[in-house]
Structures are given as structure tokens and as C-alpha cells.
mmCIF file of C-alpha atoms in Angstrom:
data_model
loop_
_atom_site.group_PDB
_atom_site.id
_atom_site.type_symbol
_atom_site.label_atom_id
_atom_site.label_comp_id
_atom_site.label_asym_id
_atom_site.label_seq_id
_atom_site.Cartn_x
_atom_site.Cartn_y
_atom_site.Cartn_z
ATOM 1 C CA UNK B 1 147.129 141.987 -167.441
ATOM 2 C CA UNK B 2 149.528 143.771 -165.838
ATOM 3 C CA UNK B 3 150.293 143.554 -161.883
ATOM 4 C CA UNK B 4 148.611 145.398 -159.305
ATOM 5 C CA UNK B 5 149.052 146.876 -155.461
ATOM 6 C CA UNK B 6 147.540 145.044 -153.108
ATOM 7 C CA UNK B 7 146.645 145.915 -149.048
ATOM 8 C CA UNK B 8 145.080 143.785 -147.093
ATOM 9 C CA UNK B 9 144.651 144.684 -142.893
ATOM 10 C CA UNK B 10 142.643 142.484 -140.233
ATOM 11 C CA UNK B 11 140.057 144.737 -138.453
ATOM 12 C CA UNK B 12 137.206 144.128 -136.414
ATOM 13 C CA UNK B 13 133.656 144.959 -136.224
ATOM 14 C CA UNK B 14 133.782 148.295 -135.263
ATOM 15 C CA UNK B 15 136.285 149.253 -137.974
ATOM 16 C CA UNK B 16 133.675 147.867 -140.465
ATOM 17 C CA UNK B 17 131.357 149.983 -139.626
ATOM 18 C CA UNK B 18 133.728 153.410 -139.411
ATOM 19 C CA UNK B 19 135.133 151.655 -143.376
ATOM 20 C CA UNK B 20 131.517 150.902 -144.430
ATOM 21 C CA UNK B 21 130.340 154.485 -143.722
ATOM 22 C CA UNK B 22 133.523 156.458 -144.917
ATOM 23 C CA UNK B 23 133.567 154.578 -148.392
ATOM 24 C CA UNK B 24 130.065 155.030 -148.925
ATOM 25 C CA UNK B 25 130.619 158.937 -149.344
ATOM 26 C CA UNK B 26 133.955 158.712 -151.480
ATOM 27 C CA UNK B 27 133.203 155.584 -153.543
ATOM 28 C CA UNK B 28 130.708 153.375 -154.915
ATOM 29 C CA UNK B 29 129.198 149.533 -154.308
ATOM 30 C CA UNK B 30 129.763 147.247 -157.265
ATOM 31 C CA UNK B 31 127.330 147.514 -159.217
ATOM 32 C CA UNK B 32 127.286 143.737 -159.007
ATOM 33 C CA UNK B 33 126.492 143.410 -155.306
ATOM 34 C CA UNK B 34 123.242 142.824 -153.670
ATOM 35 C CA UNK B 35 122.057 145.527 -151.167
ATOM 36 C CA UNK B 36 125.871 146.911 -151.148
ATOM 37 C CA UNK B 37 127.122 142.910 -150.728
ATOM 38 C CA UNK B 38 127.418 139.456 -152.202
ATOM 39 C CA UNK B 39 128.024 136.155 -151.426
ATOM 40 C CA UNK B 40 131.223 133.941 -152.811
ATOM 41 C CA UNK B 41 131.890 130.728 -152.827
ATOM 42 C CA UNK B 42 134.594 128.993 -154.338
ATOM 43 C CA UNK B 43 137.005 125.973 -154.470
ATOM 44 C CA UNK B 44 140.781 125.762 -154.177
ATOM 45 C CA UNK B 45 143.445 124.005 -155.714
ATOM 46 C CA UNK B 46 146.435 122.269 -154.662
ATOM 47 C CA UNK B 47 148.181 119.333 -154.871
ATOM 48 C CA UNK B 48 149.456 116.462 -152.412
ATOM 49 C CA UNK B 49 152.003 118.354 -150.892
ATOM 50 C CA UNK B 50 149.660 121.585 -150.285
ATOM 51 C CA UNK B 51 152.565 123.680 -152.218
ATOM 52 C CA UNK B 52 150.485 126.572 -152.586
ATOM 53 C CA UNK B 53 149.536 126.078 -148.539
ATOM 54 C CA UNK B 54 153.245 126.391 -147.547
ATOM 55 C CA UNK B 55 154.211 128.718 -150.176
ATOM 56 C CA UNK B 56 151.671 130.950 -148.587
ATOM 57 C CA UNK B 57 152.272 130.142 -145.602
ATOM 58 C CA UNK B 58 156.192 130.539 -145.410
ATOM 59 C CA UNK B 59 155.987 134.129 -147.541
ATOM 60 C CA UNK B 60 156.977 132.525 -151.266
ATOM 61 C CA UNK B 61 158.108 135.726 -153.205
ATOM 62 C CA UNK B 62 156.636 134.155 -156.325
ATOM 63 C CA UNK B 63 153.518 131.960 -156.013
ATOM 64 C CA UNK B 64 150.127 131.122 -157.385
ATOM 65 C CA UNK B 65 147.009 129.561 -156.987
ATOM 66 C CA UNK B 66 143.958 128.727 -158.787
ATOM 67 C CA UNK B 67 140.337 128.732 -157.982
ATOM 68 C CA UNK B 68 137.035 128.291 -159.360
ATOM 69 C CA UNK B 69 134.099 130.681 -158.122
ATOM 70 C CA UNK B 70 130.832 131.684 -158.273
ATOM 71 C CA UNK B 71 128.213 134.465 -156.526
ATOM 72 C CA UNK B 72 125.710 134.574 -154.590
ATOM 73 C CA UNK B 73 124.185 130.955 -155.619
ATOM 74 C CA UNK B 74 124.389 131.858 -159.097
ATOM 75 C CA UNK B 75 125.722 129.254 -161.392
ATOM 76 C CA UNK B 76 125.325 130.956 -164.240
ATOM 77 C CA UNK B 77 128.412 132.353 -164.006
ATOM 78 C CA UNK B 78 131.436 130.650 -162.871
ATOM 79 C CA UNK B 79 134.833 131.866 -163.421
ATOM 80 C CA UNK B 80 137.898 129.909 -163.433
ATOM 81 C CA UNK B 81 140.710 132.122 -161.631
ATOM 82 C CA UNK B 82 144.642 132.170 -161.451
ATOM 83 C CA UNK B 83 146.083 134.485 -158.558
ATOM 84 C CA UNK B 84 149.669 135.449 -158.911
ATOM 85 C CA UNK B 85 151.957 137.324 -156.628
ATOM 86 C CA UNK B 86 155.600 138.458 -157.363
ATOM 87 C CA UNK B 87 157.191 140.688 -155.093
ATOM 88 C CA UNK B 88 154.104 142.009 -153.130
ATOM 89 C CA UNK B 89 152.176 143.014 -156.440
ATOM 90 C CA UNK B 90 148.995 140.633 -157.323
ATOM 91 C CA UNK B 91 147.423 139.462 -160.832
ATOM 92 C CA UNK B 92 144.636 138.165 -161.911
ATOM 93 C CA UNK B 93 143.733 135.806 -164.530
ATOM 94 C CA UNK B 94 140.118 134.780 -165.554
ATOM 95 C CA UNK B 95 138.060 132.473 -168.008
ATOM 96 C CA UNK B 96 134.457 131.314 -168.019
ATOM 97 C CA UNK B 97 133.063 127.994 -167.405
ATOM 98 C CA UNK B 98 130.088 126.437 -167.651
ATOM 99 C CA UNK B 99 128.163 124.544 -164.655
ATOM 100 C CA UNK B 100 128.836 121.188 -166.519
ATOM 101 C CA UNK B 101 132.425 121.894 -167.166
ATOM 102 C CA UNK B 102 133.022 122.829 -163.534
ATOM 103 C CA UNK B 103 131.388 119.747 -162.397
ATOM 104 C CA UNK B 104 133.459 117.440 -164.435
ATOM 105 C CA UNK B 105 136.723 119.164 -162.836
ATOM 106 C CA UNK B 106 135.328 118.415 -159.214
ATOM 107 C CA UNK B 107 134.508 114.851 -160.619
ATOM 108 C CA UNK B 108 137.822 114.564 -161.725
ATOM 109 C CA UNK B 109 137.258 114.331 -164.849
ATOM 110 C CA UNK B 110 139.770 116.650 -167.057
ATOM 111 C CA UNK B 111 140.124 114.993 -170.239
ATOM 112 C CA UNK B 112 137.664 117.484 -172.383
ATOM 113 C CA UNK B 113 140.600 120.576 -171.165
ATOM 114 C CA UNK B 114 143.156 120.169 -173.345
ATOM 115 C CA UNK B 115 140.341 120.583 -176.728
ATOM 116 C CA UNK B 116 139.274 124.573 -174.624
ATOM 117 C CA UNK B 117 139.751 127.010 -176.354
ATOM 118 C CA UNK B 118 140.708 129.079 -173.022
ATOM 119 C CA UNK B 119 144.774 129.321 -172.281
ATOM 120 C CA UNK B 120 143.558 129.566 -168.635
ATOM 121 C CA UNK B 121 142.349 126.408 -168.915
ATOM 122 C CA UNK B 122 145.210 124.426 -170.774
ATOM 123 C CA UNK B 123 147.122 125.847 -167.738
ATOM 124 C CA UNK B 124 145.212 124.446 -165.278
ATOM 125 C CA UNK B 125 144.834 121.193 -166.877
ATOM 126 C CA UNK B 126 148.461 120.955 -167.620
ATOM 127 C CA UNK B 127 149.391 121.679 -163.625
ATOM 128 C CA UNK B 128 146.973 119.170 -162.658
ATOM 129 C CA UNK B 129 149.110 116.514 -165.022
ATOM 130 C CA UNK B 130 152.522 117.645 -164.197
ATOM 131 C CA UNK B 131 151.950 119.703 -160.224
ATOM 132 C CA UNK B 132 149.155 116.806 -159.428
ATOM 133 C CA UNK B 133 146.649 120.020 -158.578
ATOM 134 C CA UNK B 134 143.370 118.953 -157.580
ATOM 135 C CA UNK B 135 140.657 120.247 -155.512
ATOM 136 C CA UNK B 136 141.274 121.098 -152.190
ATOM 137 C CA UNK B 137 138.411 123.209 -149.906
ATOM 138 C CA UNK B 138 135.370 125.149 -150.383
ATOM 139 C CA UNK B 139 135.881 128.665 -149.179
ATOM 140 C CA UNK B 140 132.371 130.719 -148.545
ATOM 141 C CA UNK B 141 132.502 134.518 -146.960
ATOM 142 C CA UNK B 142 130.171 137.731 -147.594
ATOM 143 C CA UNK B 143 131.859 140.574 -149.395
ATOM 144 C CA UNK B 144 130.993 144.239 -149.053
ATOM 145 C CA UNK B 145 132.914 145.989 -152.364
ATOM 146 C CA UNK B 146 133.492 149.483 -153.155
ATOM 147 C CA UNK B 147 135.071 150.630 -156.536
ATOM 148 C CA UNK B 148 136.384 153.724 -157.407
ATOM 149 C CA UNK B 149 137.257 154.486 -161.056
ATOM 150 C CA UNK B 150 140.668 156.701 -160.517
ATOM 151 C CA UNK B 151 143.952 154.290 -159.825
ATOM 152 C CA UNK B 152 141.017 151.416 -160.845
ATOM 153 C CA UNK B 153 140.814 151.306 -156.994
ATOM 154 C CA UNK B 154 138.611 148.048 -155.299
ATOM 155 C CA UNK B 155 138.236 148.030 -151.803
ATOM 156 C CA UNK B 156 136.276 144.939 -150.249
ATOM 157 C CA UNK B 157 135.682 144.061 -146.675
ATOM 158 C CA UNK B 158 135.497 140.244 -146.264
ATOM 159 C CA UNK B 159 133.846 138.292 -143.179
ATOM 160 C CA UNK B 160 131.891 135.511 -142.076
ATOM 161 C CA UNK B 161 134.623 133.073 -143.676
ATOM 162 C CA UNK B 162 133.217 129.731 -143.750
ATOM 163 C CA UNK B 163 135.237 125.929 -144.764
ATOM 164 C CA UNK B 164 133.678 123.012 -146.317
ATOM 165 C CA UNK B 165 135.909 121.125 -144.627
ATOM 166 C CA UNK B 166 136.742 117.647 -147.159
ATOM 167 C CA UNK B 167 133.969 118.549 -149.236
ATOM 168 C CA UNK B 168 134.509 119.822 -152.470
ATOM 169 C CA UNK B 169 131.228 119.774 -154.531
ATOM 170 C CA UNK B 170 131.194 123.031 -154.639
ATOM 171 C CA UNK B 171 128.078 123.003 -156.864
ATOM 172 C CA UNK B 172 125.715 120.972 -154.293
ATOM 173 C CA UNK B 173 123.571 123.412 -152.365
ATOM 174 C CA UNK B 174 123.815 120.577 -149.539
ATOM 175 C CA UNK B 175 127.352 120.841 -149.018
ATOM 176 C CA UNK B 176 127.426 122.101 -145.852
ATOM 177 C CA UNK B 177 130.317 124.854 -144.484
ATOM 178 C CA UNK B 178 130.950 126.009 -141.096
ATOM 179 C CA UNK B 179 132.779 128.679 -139.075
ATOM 180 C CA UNK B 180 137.109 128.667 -140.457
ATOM 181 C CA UNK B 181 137.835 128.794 -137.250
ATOM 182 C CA UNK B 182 138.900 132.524 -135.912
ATOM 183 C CA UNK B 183 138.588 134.420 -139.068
ATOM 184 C CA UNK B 184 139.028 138.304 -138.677
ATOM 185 C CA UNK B 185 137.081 140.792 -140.959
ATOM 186 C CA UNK B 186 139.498 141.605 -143.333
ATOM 187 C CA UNK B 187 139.482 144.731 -145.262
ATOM 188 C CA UNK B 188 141.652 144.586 -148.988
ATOM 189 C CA UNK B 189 142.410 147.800 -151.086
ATOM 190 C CA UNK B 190 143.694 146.853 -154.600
ATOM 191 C CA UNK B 191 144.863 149.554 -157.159
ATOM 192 C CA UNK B 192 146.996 150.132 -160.139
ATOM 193 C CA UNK B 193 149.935 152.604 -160.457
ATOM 194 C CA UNK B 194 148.716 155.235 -157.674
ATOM 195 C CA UNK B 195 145.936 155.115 -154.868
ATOM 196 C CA UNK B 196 144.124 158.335 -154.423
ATOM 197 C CA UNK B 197 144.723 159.984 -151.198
ATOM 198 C CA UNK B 198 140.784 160.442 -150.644
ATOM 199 C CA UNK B 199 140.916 156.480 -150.594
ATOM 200 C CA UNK B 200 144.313 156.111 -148.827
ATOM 201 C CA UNK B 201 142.784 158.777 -145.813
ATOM 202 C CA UNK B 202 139.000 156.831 -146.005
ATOM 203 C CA UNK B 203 141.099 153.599 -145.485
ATOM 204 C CA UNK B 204 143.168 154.511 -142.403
ATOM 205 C CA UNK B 205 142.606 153.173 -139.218
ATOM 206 C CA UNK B 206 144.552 153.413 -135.879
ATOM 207 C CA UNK B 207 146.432 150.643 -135.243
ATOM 208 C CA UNK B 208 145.903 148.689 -138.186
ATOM 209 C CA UNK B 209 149.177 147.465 -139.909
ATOM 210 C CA UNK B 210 149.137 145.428 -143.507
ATOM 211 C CA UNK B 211 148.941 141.477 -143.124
ATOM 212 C CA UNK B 212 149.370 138.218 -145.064
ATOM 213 C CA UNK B 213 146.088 137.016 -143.976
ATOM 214 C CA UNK B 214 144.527 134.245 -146.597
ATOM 215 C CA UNK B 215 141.257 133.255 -146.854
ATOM 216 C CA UNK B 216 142.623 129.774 -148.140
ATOM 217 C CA UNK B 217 144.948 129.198 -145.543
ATOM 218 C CA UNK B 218 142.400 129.678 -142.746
ATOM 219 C CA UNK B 219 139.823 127.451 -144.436
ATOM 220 C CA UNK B 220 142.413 124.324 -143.977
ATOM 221 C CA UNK B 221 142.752 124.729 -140.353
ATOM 222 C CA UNK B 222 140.766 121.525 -140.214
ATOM 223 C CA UNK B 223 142.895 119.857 -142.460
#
């Protein structure tokens, strides 16, 4: 998969609402989400020395982090995910799991990884021999995603960011999450080789300015 432009800007509630009615003329919902949303939770990895913390944290020109997800309470479908950034432009790697096989990782138990058949999962298991990865925090937040098919443009507006704090059975309805914090909405426009102008102008907003922001990051303000 090749690498991709990515935007992200913190905005507030107001600018949602200008966003959420501009893209709804020029663009589409995923035809995935519920009622023009869903729900996401999923569970970070990193190791003892929270390298992929700091390396986000302190700007890392080359970095990556992994993740397993799942949406809107369904685990039906849970995807393990690899996130890479090099020089400002994003990737994304993916493979399925099953609701057994993600349990055994947030048991601890990685043994049956290196018999997958899944590269994406060799690679995980081998950083969790040799980096000491293991999982970290449960991040939960609502989604609102629009897609439109020229440039493979995906722009999602993210809020109501949530931390599990120390939990990380992700799979147990009763693992409670609460409030990361101060979490901004933030708005992310992702695209290949070109961004339309008719998404570029329905994206602008007065004052707004591209940030780091991570949704990771925020959910370890508690530790």
C-alpha cells in the first residue's frame, strides 16, 4: 500500500457543525456508518519504555504503531492495524482477527502467532518478542466519516475521546472508559496523490492550522 496525505486540525463544536453540513452536499457518509456515524474502540500497543508515546510525542520522522479495533460493539469484525508515518505521509496496514484470537493477545498469550498465516501478524508477534510491545490503553471516540471517490479522499470528524485508563480488555462490555481529559473535536482529511479543491474549499476554516494531535497520546494522560 502505498503512502498517503494526511491533515488533521483541532476544531470545536461549531466548526462541526459548519464541516458536517458542507460535506454532506460534496461527499458521502461511509456506507459503513450508522445514521452518518460509528463508534470505535480499540487498544494500543507499546512497550515499557512507551517508544511509540515519545516518538509521537517528540515529532519522530519515522514511527509506527499498532492497534487492534473494532465498531460499534461489533466483534465480528476486528482488525489488527499497523500505522506508519515517514515524512508527514501515513500508511496503513490491516489483517483480520477473530474474537478468540484477539482475546488471547490481551491475555498475553501469543504463542499460536508465529503458525498465522497473516504477515501483519508475524510482525506484531515478532515486535512483541524483540520491542517487548504489549497492550497499552483502550481508546473509544464517535466518528462522523465522509468519503469521496476522486484523490480516494476520507474525511472524519472525531470526538467524545474516551480512556480506559489500565484496562485493557478491550473485549469486556464492562470495561469502563471515561472522559481523555481535554480532547478537542478533531477533524482528519486523508487522500492520495491530489485533494480535490471542492474538498480542500468544504474543509477550510478560519483560523484553523494543521496539528499533531493523537488520539493515543491523549488517552495516556492518566498514565
Amino acid at each position: 500500500m502505498d503512502f498517503r496525505h494526511e491533515w488533521k486540525h483541532e476544531i470545536n463544536y461549531l466548526d462541526l457543525l459548519i464541516l458536517r453540513q458542507r460535506l454532506n452536499a460534496v461527499a458521502k457518509p461511509d456506507s459503513h456508518s450508522i445514521n452518518g456515524k460509528y463508534e470505535i474502540r480499540s487498544l494500543y500497543f507499546d512497550n515499557l519504555y512507551d517508544t511509540a508515546l515519545r516518538e509521537k510525542i517528540d515529532g519522530v520522522n519515522r514511527r509506527e504503531k499498532f492497534r487492534i479495533r473494532y465498531y460499534n460493539g461489533d466483534t465480528s469484525f476486528i482488525a489488527l492495524e499497523k500505522k506508519s508515518k515517514l515524512n508527514g505521509l501515513c500508511q496503513k496496514s490491516e489483517a483480520i482477527i477473530s474474537v478468540d484470537e484477539a482475546q488471547k493477545i490481551v491475555n498475553g498469550d501469543y504463542n499460536w502467532m508465529i503458525n498465522s498465516d497473516r504477515p501483519l501478524v508475524k510482525e506484531l508477534y515478532s515486535k512483541i518478542l524483540s520491542k517487548g510491545l504489549k497492550p497499552k490503553t483502550i481508546v473509544d471516540y464517535t466518528r462522523e466519516p465522509f468519503v469521496f471517490s476522486a484523490g480516494n479522499v476520507r474525511v472524519t470528524i472525531d470526538y467524545n475521546i474516551r480512556t480506559g485508563l489500565h484496562c485493557t480488555d478491550f473485549l469486556n462490555p464492562k470495561c469502563v472508559t471515561i472522559p481523555a481529559g481535554y480532547s478537542p473535536i478533531i477533524l482528519e482529511v486523508k487522500w492520495d496523490s491530489y485533494l480535490p479543491d471542492i474538498i480542500r474549499d468544504a474543509v477550510q476554516l478560519e483560523g484553523r492550522s494543521s496539528s499533531a494531535f493523537s488520539k493515543y497520546a491523549v488517552c495516556r494522560i492518566y498514565g
